mmCIF file of C-alpha atoms and ligand atoms in Angstrom:
data_model
loop_
_atom_site.group_PDB
_atom_site.id
_atom_site.type_symbol
_atom_site.label_atom_id
_atom_site.label_comp_id
_atom_site.label_asym_id
_atom_site.label_seq_id
_atom_site.Cartn_x
_atom_site.Cartn_y
_atom_site.Cartn_z
ATOM 1 C CA UNK A 1 -42.694 -52.508 46.683
ATOM 2 C CA UNK A 2 -43.883 -49.423 48.423
ATOM 3 C CA UNK A 3 -43.956 -45.834 47.153
ATOM 4 C CA UNK A 4 -42.877 -44.354 50.470
ATOM 5 C CA UNK A 5 -39.797 -46.545 50.708
ATOM 6 C CA UNK A 6 -38.963 -45.897 47.048
ATOM 7 C CA UNK A 7 -39.057 -42.156 47.685
ATOM 8 C CA UNK A 8 -36.704 -42.620 50.645
ATOM 9 C CA UNK A 9 -34.268 -44.683 48.595
ATOM 10 C CA UNK A 10 -34.405 -42.120 45.822
ATOM 11 C CA UNK A 11 -33.868 -39.184 48.197
ATOM 12 C CA UNK A 12 -30.886 -40.853 49.845
ATOM 13 C CA UNK A 13 -28.892 -40.562 46.595
ATOM 14 C CA UNK A 14 -28.950 -36.783 46.982
ATOM 15 C CA UNK A 15 -26.555 -34.813 49.194
ATOM 16 C CA UNK A 16 -27.738 -31.220 48.862
ATOM 17 C CA UNK A 17 -31.458 -31.602 48.319
ATOM 18 C CA UNK A 18 -33.500 -31.949 51.534
ATOM 19 C CA UNK A 19 -35.372 -35.234 51.891
ATOM 20 C CA UNK A 20 -38.576 -33.255 52.473
ATOM 21 C CA UNK A 21 -38.458 -32.060 48.835
ATOM 22 C CA UNK A 22 -39.206 -35.563 47.582
ATOM 23 C CA UNK A 23 -42.774 -36.761 47.215
ATOM 24 C CA UNK A 24 -44.874 -38.612 44.640
ATOM 25 C CA UNK A 25 -45.350 -35.470 42.510
ATOM 26 C CA UNK A 26 -41.756 -34.231 42.533
ATOM 27 C CA UNK A 27 -40.545 -33.492 39.009
ATOM 28 C CA UNK A 28 -37.151 -34.931 39.795
ATOM 29 C CA UNK A 29 -35.291 -33.959 36.636
ATOM 30 C CA UNK A 30 -35.868 -30.281 37.388
ATOM 31 C CA UNK A 31 -34.008 -30.493 40.720
ATOM 32 C CA UNK A 32 -30.716 -28.571 40.793
ATOM 33 C CA UNK A 33 -28.865 -31.646 41.938
ATOM 34 C CA UNK A 34 -30.134 -33.784 39.045
ATOM 35 C CA UNK A 35 -27.323 -34.845 36.646
ATOM 36 C CA UNK A 36 -26.305 -37.670 34.366
ATOM 37 C CA UNK A 37 -24.376 -39.201 37.275
ATOM 38 C CA UNK A 38 -27.510 -38.999 39.412
ATOM 39 C CA UNK A 39 -29.471 -40.806 36.690
ATOM 40 C CA UNK A 40 -26.862 -43.595 36.744
ATOM 41 C CA UNK A 41 -27.019 -43.712 40.535
ATOM 42 C CA UNK A 42 -30.802 -44.065 40.444
ATOM 43 C CA UNK A 43 -30.484 -46.917 37.922
ATOM 44 C CA UNK A 44 -27.900 -48.636 40.114
ATOM 45 C CA UNK A 45 -30.014 -48.110 43.258
ATOM 46 C CA UNK A 46 -33.084 -49.601 41.554
ATOM 47 C CA UNK A 47 -31.033 -52.575 40.417
ATOM 48 C CA UNK A 48 -29.636 -53.119 43.926
ATOM 49 C CA UNK A 49 -32.846 -52.580 45.894
ATOM 50 C CA UNK A 50 -35.475 -54.014 43.535
ATOM 51 C CA UNK A 51 -33.461 -56.203 41.198
ATOM 52 C CA UNK A 52 -34.967 -54.365 38.242
ATOM 53 C CA UNK A 53 -32.955 -52.927 35.337
ATOM 54 C CA UNK A 54 -34.308 -49.630 34.166
ATOM 55 C CA UNK A 55 -32.958 -47.934 31.065
ATOM 56 C CA UNK A 56 -32.068 -44.374 30.175
ATOM 57 C CA UNK A 57 -35.368 -44.099 28.326
ATOM 58 C CA UNK A 58 -37.390 -45.136 31.395
ATOM 59 C CA UNK A 59 -35.942 -42.169 33.237
ATOM 60 C CA UNK A 60 -36.394 -39.909 30.256
ATOM 61 C CA UNK A 61 -40.075 -40.840 29.950
ATOM 62 C CA UNK A 62 -40.874 -40.404 33.658
ATOM 63 C CA UNK A 63 -41.808 -36.953 34.846
ATOM 64 C CA UNK A 64 -42.633 -37.436 38.500
ATOM 65 C CA UNK A 65 -41.332 -39.794 41.149
ATOM 66 C CA UNK A 66 -44.582 -41.710 40.941
ATOM 67 C CA UNK A 67 -44.190 -42.168 37.173
ATOM 68 C CA UNK A 68 -40.801 -43.773 37.723
ATOM 69 C CA UNK A 69 -42.145 -45.836 40.616
ATOM 70 C CA UNK A 70 -44.848 -47.199 38.291
ATOM 71 C CA UNK A 71 -42.295 -48.109 35.624
ATOM 72 C CA UNK A 72 -40.286 -50.076 38.164
ATOM 73 C CA UNK A 73 -43.384 -51.732 39.585
ATOM 74 C CA UNK A 74 -44.426 -52.853 36.118
ATOM 75 C CA UNK A 75 -41.056 -54.610 35.749
ATOM 76 C CA UNK A 76 -41.041 -56.398 39.102
ATOM 77 C CA UNK B 1 2.361 -52.984 -5.811
ATOM 78 C CA UNK B 2 4.368 -51.004 -3.249
ATOM 79 C CA UNK B 3 2.563 -51.182 0.106
ATOM 80 C CA UNK B 4 4.454 -50.972 3.399
ATOM 81 C CA UNK B 5 1.170 -51.558 5.285
ATOM 82 C CA UNK B 6 0.490 -54.920 3.680
ATOM 83 C CA UNK B 7 -0.263 -57.964 5.859
ATOM 84 C CA UNK B 8 0.441 -60.393 3.020
ATOM 85 C CA UNK B 9 1.787 -63.694 4.351
ATOM 86 C CA UNK B 10 1.015 -62.830 7.990
ATOM 87 C CA UNK B 11 -1.198 -64.867 10.310
ATOM 88 C CA UNK B 12 -3.119 -62.834 12.862
ATOM 89 C CA UNK B 13 -5.301 -63.814 15.826
ATOM 90 C CA UNK B 14 -8.203 -61.484 16.624
ATOM 91 C CA UNK B 15 -10.236 -61.883 19.827
ATOM 92 C CA UNK B 16 -13.736 -60.439 20.065
ATOM 93 C CA UNK B 17 -14.013 -60.969 16.315
ATOM 94 C CA UNK B 18 -17.731 -61.790 16.432
ATOM 95 C CA UNK B 19 -18.798 -58.159 16.639
ATOM 96 C CA UNK B 20 -17.902 -54.495 16.313
ATOM 97 C CA UNK B 21 -14.258 -53.483 16.245
ATOM 98 C CA UNK B 22 -12.927 -57.060 16.298
ATOM 99 C CA UNK B 23 -15.108 -58.052 13.354
ATOM 100 C CA UNK B 24 -13.925 -55.034 11.366
ATOM 101 C CA UNK B 25 -10.312 -55.799 12.331
ATOM 102 C CA UNK B 26 -10.593 -59.404 11.125
ATOM 103 C CA UNK B 27 -12.230 -58.440 7.843
ATOM 104 C CA UNK B 28 -9.849 -55.565 7.109
ATOM 105 C CA UNK B 29 -6.779 -57.669 8.009
ATOM 106 C CA UNK B 30 -7.968 -60.343 5.582
ATOM 107 C CA UNK B 31 -8.408 -57.671 2.897
ATOM 108 C CA UNK B 32 -4.806 -56.605 3.530
ATOM 109 C CA UNK B 33 -3.692 -60.149 2.783
ATOM 110 C CA UNK B 34 -3.541 -61.738 6.233
ATOM 111 C CA UNK B 35 -4.717 -65.182 7.220
ATOM 112 C CA UNK B 36 -6.805 -64.643 10.337
ATOM 113 C CA UNK B 37 -7.744 -66.754 13.313
ATOM 114 C CA UNK B 38 -10.966 -65.324 14.700
ATOM 115 C CA UNK B 39 -12.375 -65.989 18.120
ATOM 116 C CA UNK B 40 -15.501 -65.016 20.066
ATOM 117 C CA UNK B 41 -18.167 -66.636 22.253
ATOM 118 C CA UNK B 42 -21.138 -66.509 19.962
ATOM 119 C CA UNK B 43 -20.925 -69.095 17.148
ATOM 120 C CA UNK B 44 -23.543 -67.469 14.879
ATOM 121 C CA UNK B 45 -21.974 -64.047 15.039
ATOM 122 C CA UNK B 46 -18.498 -65.527 14.566
ATOM 123 C CA UNK B 47 -19.794 -67.345 11.460
ATOM 124 C CA UNK B 48 -21.097 -64.041 10.126
ATOM 125 C CA UNK B 49 -17.609 -62.583 10.423
ATOM 126 C CA UNK B 50 -16.074 -65.691 8.868
ATOM 127 C CA UNK B 51 -18.296 -65.369 5.798
ATOM 128 C CA UNK B 52 -17.071 -61.828 5.221
ATOM 129 C CA UNK B 53 -13.365 -62.695 5.277
ATOM 130 C CA UNK B 54 -11.392 -62.343 2.051
ATOM 131 C CA UNK B 55 -9.087 -65.121 0.879
ATOM 132 C CA UNK B 56 -8.607 -68.664 2.129
ATOM 133 C CA UNK B 57 -7.299 -70.604 5.086
ATOM 134 C CA UNK B 58 -8.872 -68.625 7.933
ATOM 135 C CA UNK B 59 -9.661 -70.385 11.201
ATOM 136 C CA UNK B 60 -12.452 -69.810 13.722
ATOM 137 C CA UNK B 61 -12.340 -70.778 17.380
ATOM 138 C CA UNK B 62 -15.390 -70.396 19.623
ATOM 139 C CA UNK B 63 -14.154 -69.660 23.153
ATOM 140 C CA UNK B 64 -15.373 -67.842 26.243
ATOM 141 C CA UNK B 65 -12.542 -65.792 27.695
ATOM 142 C CA UNK B 66 -14.178 -65.919 31.119
ATOM 143 C CA UNK B 67 -13.192 -69.609 31.322
ATOM 144 C CA UNK B 68 -9.558 -70.364 32.005
ATOM 145 C CA UNK B 69 -9.572 -73.482 29.774
ATOM 146 C CA UNK B 70 -10.351 -71.245 26.798
ATOM 147 C CA UNK B 71 -6.816 -69.936 26.785
ATOM 148 C CA UNK B 72 -5.282 -73.390 26.448
ATOM 149 C CA UNK B 73 -7.909 -74.251 23.846
ATOM 150 C CA UNK B 74 -6.839 -71.238 21.784
ATOM 151 C CA UNK B 75 -3.125 -71.959 22.283
ATOM 152 C CA UNK B 76 -3.589 -75.586 21.188
ATOM 153 C CA UNK B 77 -5.416 -74.557 18.038
ATOM 154 C CA UNK B 78 -3.578 -71.524 16.702
ATOM 155 C CA UNK B 79 -0.734 -71.798 14.225
ATOM 156 C CA UNK B 80 2.399 -69.713 14.891
ATOM 157 C CA UNK B 81 1.333 -66.082 14.591
ATOM 158 C CA UNK B 82 2.776 -62.865 13.227
ATOM 159 C CA UNK B 83 0.262 -60.811 15.154
ATOM 160 C CA UNK B 84 -2.404 -60.858 17.829
ATOM 161 C CA UNK B 85 -5.204 -58.357 18.455
ATOM 162 C CA UNK B 86 -6.423 -58.595 22.051
ATOM 163 C CA UNK B 87 -9.747 -56.912 21.547
ATOM 164 C CA UNK B 88 -12.594 -58.800 23.300
ATOM 165 C CA UNK B 89 -14.103 -56.565 25.929
ATOM 166 C CA UNK B 90 -17.188 -55.700 27.916
ATOM 167 C CA UNK B 91 -18.345 -52.713 29.886
ATOM 168 C CA UNK B 92 -20.524 -51.896 32.848
ATOM 169 C CA UNK B 93 -21.874 -48.535 33.938
ATOM 170 C CA UNK B 94 -21.923 -48.139 37.716
ATOM 171 C CA UNK B 95 -21.244 -45.017 39.739
ATOM 172 C CA UNK B 96 -18.298 -45.532 42.090
ATOM 173 C CA UNK B 97 -20.443 -45.897 45.205
ATOM 174 C CA UNK B 98 -22.349 -48.767 43.554
ATOM 175 C CA UNK B 99 -19.324 -50.831 42.514
ATOM 176 C CA UNK B 100 -19.615 -54.434 43.631
ATOM 177 C CA UNK B 101 -17.171 -57.317 43.548
ATOM 178 C CA UNK B 102 -19.074 -59.402 40.981
ATOM 179 C CA UNK B 103 -19.267 -56.577 38.460
ATOM 180 C CA UNK B 104 -15.614 -55.734 39.062
ATOM 181 C CA UNK B 105 -14.421 -59.339 38.690
ATOM 182 C CA UNK B 106 -16.505 -59.843 35.606
ATOM 183 C CA UNK B 107 -15.119 -56.882 33.680
ATOM 184 C CA UNK B 108 -11.534 -57.352 34.855
ATOM 185 C CA UNK B 109 -11.621 -61.013 33.858
ATOM 186 C CA UNK B 110 -12.587 -60.301 30.241
ATOM 187 C CA UNK B 111 -10.848 -56.956 29.685
ATOM 188 C CA UNK B 112 -7.664 -57.388 31.694
ATOM 189 C CA UNK B 113 -6.860 -60.823 33.097
ATOM 190 C CA UNK B 114 -7.656 -62.948 30.040
ATOM 191 C CA UNK B 115 -5.782 -60.732 27.556
ATOM 192 C CA UNK B 116 -2.746 -60.737 29.854
ATOM 193 C CA UNK B 117 -2.833 -64.514 30.281
ATOM 194 C CA UNK B 118 -3.430 -65.074 26.578
ATOM 195 C CA UNK B 119 -0.382 -62.940 25.770
ATOM 196 C CA UNK B 120 1.688 -64.797 28.358
ATOM 197 C CA UNK B 121 0.663 -68.181 26.951
ATOM 198 C CA UNK B 122 1.253 -67.203 23.335
ATOM 199 C CA UNK B 123 4.772 -66.097 24.160
ATOM 200 C CA UNK B 124 5.574 -69.003 26.449
ATOM 201 C CA UNK B 125 4.389 -71.497 23.829
ATOM 202 C CA UNK B 126 6.346 -69.728 21.077
ATOM 203 C CA UNK B 127 3.189 -68.982 19.149
ATOM 204 C CA UNK B 128 4.333 -65.469 18.257
ATOM 205 C CA UNK B 129 7.182 -65.154 15.784
ATOM 206 C CA UNK B 130 10.264 -63.080 16.243
ATOM 207 C CA UNK B 131 9.272 -59.777 14.608
ATOM 208 C CA UNK B 132 5.640 -60.258 15.628
ATOM 209 C CA UNK B 133 3.231 -57.597 16.823
ATOM 210 C CA UNK B 134 0.651 -57.620 19.633
ATOM 211 C CA UNK B 135 -2.085 -54.984 19.747
ATOM 212 C CA UNK B 136 -4.487 -54.256 22.604
ATOM 213 C CA UNK B 137 -7.791 -52.451 22.291
ATOM 214 C CA UNK B 138 -7.587 -49.987 25.146
ATOM 215 C CA UNK B 139 -9.877 -46.960 25.383
ATOM 216 C CA UNK B 140 -9.642 -43.225 25.920
ATOM 217 C CA UNK B 141 -11.448 -44.003 29.175
ATOM 218 C CA UNK B 142 -8.963 -44.835 31.912
ATOM 219 C CA UNK B 143 -5.977 -43.808 29.804
ATOM 220 C CA UNK B 144 -6.626 -40.273 28.548
ATOM 221 C CA UNK B 145 -9.875 -39.265 30.208
ATOM 222 C CA UNK B 146 -12.777 -40.465 32.329
ATOM 223 C CA UNK B 147 -16.508 -40.851 31.805
ATOM 224 C CA UNK B 148 -19.153 -40.609 34.499
ATOM 225 C CA UNK B 149 -20.108 -44.051 35.838
ATOM 226 C CA UNK B 150 -17.271 -45.762 33.993
ATOM 227 C CA UNK B 151 -14.827 -46.446 36.840
ATOM 228 C CA UNK B 152 -14.674 -50.238 36.546
ATOM 229 C CA UNK B 153 -14.166 -50.109 32.813
ATOM 230 C CA UNK B 154 -11.519 -47.372 33.162
ATOM 231 C CA UNK B 155 -9.670 -49.472 35.729
ATOM 232 C CA UNK B 156 -9.674 -52.442 33.355
ATOM 233 C CA UNK B 157 -8.293 -50.397 30.448
ATOM 234 C CA UNK B 158 -5.818 -48.405 32.543
ATOM 235 C CA UNK B 159 -4.389 -51.715 33.719
ATOM 236 C CA UNK B 160 -4.082 -52.959 30.155
ATOM 237 C CA UNK B 161 -2.262 -49.781 29.186
ATOM 238 C CA UNK B 162 0.259 -50.414 31.968
ATOM 239 C CA UNK B 163 0.635 -54.042 30.987
ATOM 240 C CA UNK B 164 1.118 -53.121 27.333
ATOM 241 C CA UNK B 165 4.044 -50.820 28.147
ATOM 242 C CA UNK B 166 5.740 -53.296 30.416
ATOM 243 C CA UNK B 167 5.232 -56.240 28.076
ATOM 244 C CA UNK B 168 6.673 -54.063 25.268
ATOM 245 C CA UNK B 169 9.839 -53.724 27.299
ATOM 246 C CA UNK B 170 10.042 -57.401 28.273
ATOM 247 C CA UNK B 171 9.288 -58.699 24.787
ATOM 248 C CA UNK B 172 11.632 -56.333 22.971
ATOM 249 C CA UNK B 173 14.325 -58.948 23.655
ATOM 250 C CA UNK B 174 12.380 -61.313 21.403
ATOM 251 C CA UNK B 175 11.747 -58.548 18.864
ATOM 252 C CA UNK B 176 8.018 -58.770 19.543
ATOM 253 C CA UNK B 177 6.329 -55.375 19.530
ATOM 254 C CA UNK B 178 3.433 -54.535 21.843
ATOM 255 C CA UNK B 179 1.159 -51.522 21.305
ATOM 256 C CA UNK B 180 -2.400 -50.387 21.886
ATOM 257 C CA UNK B 181 -5.114 -48.326 20.289
ATOM 258 C CA UNK B 182 -7.394 -46.095 22.344
ATOM 259 C CA UNK B 183 -10.694 -45.418 20.639
ATOM 260 C CA UNK B 184 -13.230 -42.850 21.721
ATOM 261 C CA UNK B 185 -16.859 -43.822 21.146
ATOM 262 C CA UNK B 186 -17.292 -46.174 18.198
ATOM 263 C CA UNK B 187 -20.586 -47.340 16.705
ATOM 264 C CA UNK B 188 -20.859 -50.969 17.914
ATOM 265 C CA UNK B 189 -23.183 -53.149 19.992
ATOM 266 C CA UNK B 190 -21.355 -52.039 23.120
ATOM 267 C CA UNK B 191 -23.499 -48.864 23.065
ATOM 268 C CA UNK B 192 -26.760 -50.739 22.870
ATOM 269 C CA UNK B 193 -27.371 -51.628 26.516
ATOM 270 C CA UNK B 194 -29.845 -48.720 26.737
ATOM 271 C CA UNK B 195 -28.300 -47.389 29.952
ATOM 272 C CA UNK B 196 -27.529 -44.246 27.999
ATOM 273 C CA UNK B 197 -30.551 -43.057 25.993
ATOM 274 C CA UNK B 198 -30.322 -42.375 22.279
ATOM 275 C CA UNK B 199 -30.841 -38.691 22.897
ATOM 276 C CA UNK B 200 -27.905 -38.576 25.303
ATOM 277 C CA UNK B 201 -25.734 -40.306 22.702
ATOM 278 C CA UNK B 202 -26.698 -37.693 20.095
ATOM 279 C CA UNK B 203 -25.799 -34.916 22.526
ATOM 280 C CA UNK B 204 -22.539 -36.645 23.337
ATOM 281 C CA UNK B 205 -21.517 -36.871 19.671
ATOM 282 C CA UNK B 206 -21.654 -33.108 19.393
ATOM 283 C CA UNK B 207 -18.841 -32.872 21.932
ATOM 284 C CA UNK B 208 -16.408 -34.435 19.471
ATOM 285 C CA UNK B 209 -14.436 -31.886 17.445
ATOM 286 C CA UNK B 210 -15.062 -34.075 14.385
ATOM 287 C CA UNK B 211 -18.795 -34.111 15.317
ATOM 288 C CA UNK B 212 -19.454 -37.835 15.233
ATOM 289 C CA UNK B 213 -18.546 -41.167 16.760
ATOM 290 C CA UNK B 214 -16.041 -43.396 14.999
ATOM 291 C CA UNK B 215 -16.646 -46.454 12.858
ATOM 292 C CA UNK B 216 -15.140 -49.871 13.664
ATOM 293 C CA UNK B 217 -13.070 -49.805 10.455
ATOM 294 C CA UNK B 218 -11.420 -46.581 11.572
ATOM 295 C CA UNK B 219 -9.988 -48.470 14.540
ATOM 296 C CA UNK B 220 -9.110 -51.485 12.371
ATOM 297 C CA UNK B 221 -6.941 -49.321 10.091
ATOM 298 C CA UNK B 222 -4.823 -48.246 13.062
ATOM 299 C CA UNK B 223 -4.496 -51.873 14.142
ATOM 300 C CA UNK B 224 -3.348 -52.781 10.643
ATOM 301 C CA UNK B 225 -0.648 -50.140 10.866
ATOM 302 C CA UNK B 226 0.556 -51.531 14.196
ATOM 303 C CA UNK B 227 0.463 -55.109 12.862
ATOM 304 C CA UNK B 228 2.300 -54.274 9.650
ATOM 305 C CA UNK B 229 6.026 -53.838 9.072
ATOM 306 C CA UNK B 230 5.364 -50.118 8.551
ATOM 307 C CA UNK B 231 5.438 -49.750 12.342
ATOM 308 C CA UNK B 232 8.532 -51.913 12.847
ATOM 309 C CA UNK B 233 10.195 -49.376 15.162
ATOM 310 C CA UNK B 234 7.101 -48.677 17.256
ATOM 311 C CA UNK B 235 6.627 -50.478 20.532
ATOM 312 C CA UNK B 236 4.954 -49.458 23.796
ATOM 313 C CA UNK B 237 2.807 -46.810 22.156
ATOM 314 C CA UNK B 238 -0.888 -46.194 22.566
ATOM 315 C CA UNK B 239 -2.497 -44.634 19.524
ATOM 316 C CA UNK B 240 -5.368 -42.265 20.178
ATOM 317 C CA UNK B 241 -8.339 -42.569 17.799
ATOM 318 C CA UNK B 242 -10.932 -40.209 19.183
ATOM 319 C CA UNK B 243 -12.094 -37.623 16.647
ATOM 320 C CA UNK B 244 -10.265 -35.026 18.721
ATOM 321 C CA UNK B 245 -12.257 -35.594 21.923
ATOM 322 C CA UNK B 246 -9.329 -35.463 24.317
ATOM 323 C CA UNK B 247 -8.066 -32.182 22.861
ATOM 324 C CA UNK B 248 -10.758 -30.462 24.878
HETATM 325 N N1 LIG C 1 -17.337 -49.219 21.074
HETATM 326 C C1 LIG C 1 -16.656 -48.312 21.710
HETATM 327 O O1 LIG C 1 -17.096 -47.168 21.829
HETATM 328 C C2 LIG C 1 -15.303 -48.642 22.292
HETATM 329 C C3 LIG C 1 -14.483 -47.589 22.691
HETATM 330 C C4 LIG C 1 -13.243 -47.857 23.226
HETATM 331 C C5 LIG C 1 -12.832 -49.156 23.382
HETATM 332 N N2 LIG C 1 -13.644 -50.175 23.002
HETATM 333 C C6 LIG C 1 -13.148 -51.550 23.187
HETATM 334 O O2 LIG C 1 -13.168 -52.221 21.961
HETATM 335 C C7 LIG C 1 -13.251 -53.614 22.163
HETATM 336 C C8 LIG C 1 -14.327 -54.195 21.269
HETATM 337 O O3 LIG C 1 -15.555 -53.637 21.641
HETATM 338 P P1 LIG C 1 -16.763 -53.405 20.635
HETATM 339 O O4 LIG C 1 -17.170 -51.996 20.790
HETATM 340 O O5 LIG C 1 -16.439 -53.938 19.301
HETATM 341 O O6 LIG C 1 -17.881 -54.252 21.380
HETATM 342 P P2 LIG C 1 -18.888 -55.386 20.892
HETATM 343 O O7 LIG C 1 -19.436 -55.072 19.554
HETATM 344 O O8 LIG C 1 -19.795 -55.589 22.040
HETATM 345 O O9 LIG C 1 -17.914 -56.649 20.750
HETATM 346 C C9 LIG C 1 -17.291 -57.218 21.850
HETATM 347 C C10 LIG C 1 -16.577 -58.467 21.425
HETATM 348 O O10 LIG C 1 -15.953 -59.049 22.582
HETATM 349 C C11 LIG C 1 -16.343 -60.399 22.673
HETATM 350 N N3 LIG C 1 -16.446 -60.859 24.052
HETATM 351 C C12 LIG C 1 -17.091 -60.267 25.087
HETATM 352 N N4 LIG C 1 -17.026 -61.045 26.185
HETATM 353 C C13 LIG C 1 -16.325 -62.153 25.832
HETATM 354 C C14 LIG C 1 -15.927 -63.337 26.512
HETATM 355 N N5 LIG C 1 -16.246 -63.547 27.800
HETATM 356 N N6 LIG C 1 -15.215 -64.256 25.832
HETATM 357 C C15 LIG C 1 -14.901 -64.081 24.540
HETATM 358 N N7 LIG C 1 -15.256 -63.001 23.837
HETATM 359 C C16 LIG C 1 -15.956 -62.048 24.471
HETATM 360 C C17 LIG C 1 -17.680 -60.468 22.016
HETATM 361 O O11 LIG C 1 -17.910 -61.788 21.590
HETATM 362 P P3 LIG C 1 -19.389 -62.477 21.601
HETATM 363 O O12 LIG C 1 -20.333 -61.461 21.069
HETATM 364 O O13 LIG C 1 -19.213 -63.654 20.708
HETATM 365 O O14 LIG C 1 -19.666 -62.820 22.987
HETATM 366 C C18 LIG C 1 -17.517 -59.505 20.846
HETATM 367 O O15 LIG C 1 -16.902 -60.144 19.757
HETATM 368 C C19 LIG C 1 -13.493 -53.789 23.661
HETATM 369 O O16 LIG C 1 -12.287 -54.138 24.297
HETATM 370 C C20 LIG C 1 -13.966 -52.427 24.100
HETATM 371 O O17 LIG C 1 -13.694 -52.189 25.437
HETATM 372 C C21 LIG C 1 -14.860 -49.954 22.462
#
């Protein structure tokens, strides 16, 4: 699993937010387009792409993209 | 004692009786005097329900409603019934663009197809008495409202609502009544997948006019009403039990 690819997969769930906004340090929950539906979409994307189930709390406890990436990596 | 809601002398089948709403339904029906036939997949949890039943003569049947043979197993082992609670159900949270065939088949099989086929088989095999009552556990979701990420589940319950109404019409000729209950969020294991965090659940509860989620017994009481002779002239209805949520 690669951080760059993860960021791409994450960014592709968004429609309004430019892909360039997303990097390892992005505090994703403060983005305007973040919502409960987006959280569910991220969980579903992670399940599809990495075969890893993340929970609501994993998202809650991650601040940056890299934090979430590390959670997923630890479950691979 | 005068009690039009009594289930004394009635035999009632409850599916999904090993947990949550089904467990409460089985226990409360037994307290109202019914003999119950309880079914679920998990033997230990079904035993736990069995031990809490009041009175004698209850039956337990371990069966997985994902397997087609389970229906004939249940039919072969139930006595003639006065009532049936089609309650076993599962959920999945997937935004619409992530729906996949496996997840869809899985939920529809347990929530929609099996309850329909079980009802069909009970009637065909004359396992429901004239004057009997069938109750489905529907949901607010898919009938009265929608919840983000809940499309598959809503489809499964919306379909059951449609089936319930049509079966009510067809079975009226046999004087068998068919109704449903539609609970809002109820405290059961179904909430414990962790997809929704505890904090989100607490926030969500505040949206209810009555400021909390429901308890399994609060759904069971409505089922008892629909199973009892007190509701003898009610068929094809879907009773909302949602702490006022859908008023908003
Ligand atoms: N809780 C809510 O907020 C809520 C709201 C609206 C509607 N509902 C509906 O209420 C019903 C009961 O749900 P609950 O909240 O009580 O959930 P629960 O505590 O998870 O119980 C579900 C029950 O369904 C049984 N079941 C699941 N898959 C089965 C299968 N393949 N074969 C046989 N039995 C199976 C389970 O049996 P085992 O454990 O033995 O497998 C268990 O007894 C469901 O139809 C659900 O959709 C719930």
